[in-house]
Amino acid sequence: MSWVSPSTQLLLIGAGELGTALLPHLSSLPNIHICLGVRQIAKHTQLASLNVSLTAIDLDAPSPQLSSTFAKYDVVVSCTGFVQSAGAMSKLANEVLEAGRLRRDEGKERLWFFPWQWGVDYDVTGDGDGVMPLFGEQRDVRELLRKEAAQAGVKWTIVSTGIFMSFLFEQFWGVVERKGEGEQQEITVRALGGWDHGVVVTDVSDIGRVLARIVAGDVDAEDKVLYVAGDSVKYSQLADIVERVAGKEVQREAWTEEHLRAELAKTPEDPIKKYRVVFARNGVFWEKERTVNYQLKIPTLDVETYAKEILSKD
Ligand SMILES: NC(=O)c1ccc[n+]([C@@H]2O[C@H](COP(=O)([O-])OP(=O)(O)OC[C@H]3O[C@@H](n4cnc5c(N)ncnc54)[C@H](OP(=O)(O)O)[C@@H]3O)[C@@H](O)[C@H]2O)c1
């Protein structure tokens, strides 16, 4: 069954790392028109070559204005990044629900919503026992959609992707830390939660590939949390991969949840330390066999291939 009709209008909000990576995949779908919602149109005019139109959207605008804008679209995909103020995710979800009601009153099809949940399994992480209120809000958005979306004329799909591949190797994340260059380079791989603990990682372009198949109707996605995994690795495997690719021994350091909590206690507002505590817990790993990309046999970038690319640049 295809959910997109010849005149499907899709609103993609945000043209950052993820939104930009999704665009070519979504815009290559037949019978769909993509409108990119950005705060400043002038910054993004080069994207018009991808056969998309641009519209000015600021999610800080008043709710009635946003709801009536969203109601013009059949599909709304949110890619507005991690850095959002408290309440922003719930505000957007409520505006989309209101847009669904407006469409229902006009006799239009249900609106299809992809909230900004391109990450871990927030049903499992919750707010990390108070460490991550943002993750708690993500869980609350799921509960809101489960409770109210059907009646409001909204169907929803959450695509869990784990962390972005680029994030795994960021120096500030501290999981694969490189010091120095060339022969002299020293690499430390750190396990968040222990060597048997794992993490799912997906390249943003692969998220685009999978999302396009979902939007095309190739997946049973209605009111569901779906899983994607470009790769899913235990930290012991990650250390082995980095060692193999670097061609030399790496230092291995396990950061237990207790250690990470003690580190967070020293600077309780440090956002990276908060993330590390949550990542040492459950909800950040699932087997590849459970994923949409596995079921649809969509090839994805794996950690070893990405590590070769990143480490060759050092
Ligand atoms: N699973 C993960 O690992 C995961 C998931 C999500 C995000 N992230 C992290 O987030 C970053 C990339 O994710 P991303 O592409 O979603 O975020 P991003 O690169 O930060 O881009 C965010 C986009 O949202 C727009 N935006 C922000 N506030 C807005 C508002 N109030 N109204 C309208 N638009 C607004 C920004 O517009 P302007 O251009 O106008 O600023 C920008 O286009 C990386 O740092 C990534 O590591 C990671």
Coordinates of C-alpha atoms in Angstrom, one line a residue, residues 35-36 43 98 136 156 163 169 175 193 216 226 235 251 292 299 309 311:
C35 CA 8.8 21.9 0.8
L36 CA 11.7 22.8 3.0
K43 CA 20.6 30.9 3.5
E98 CA -4.1 20.6 15.9
G136 CA 11.9 12.4 29.1
W156 CA 2.8 9.0 13.2
I163 CA 23.5 8.1 17.1
F169 CA 34.0 9.7 16.1
V175 CA 34.6 7.4 22.7
G193 CA 28.9 1.2 30.4
A216 CA 6.9 5.4 -0.3
L226 CA 10.6 1.7 13.7
Y235 CA 32.2 -1.4 22.5
Q251 CA 44.3 2.1 24.6
V292 CA 13.8 -1.7 8.6
P299 CA 22.9 -1.5 2.2
E309 CA 37.5 7.3 6.1
L311 CA 41.3 7.8 10.4

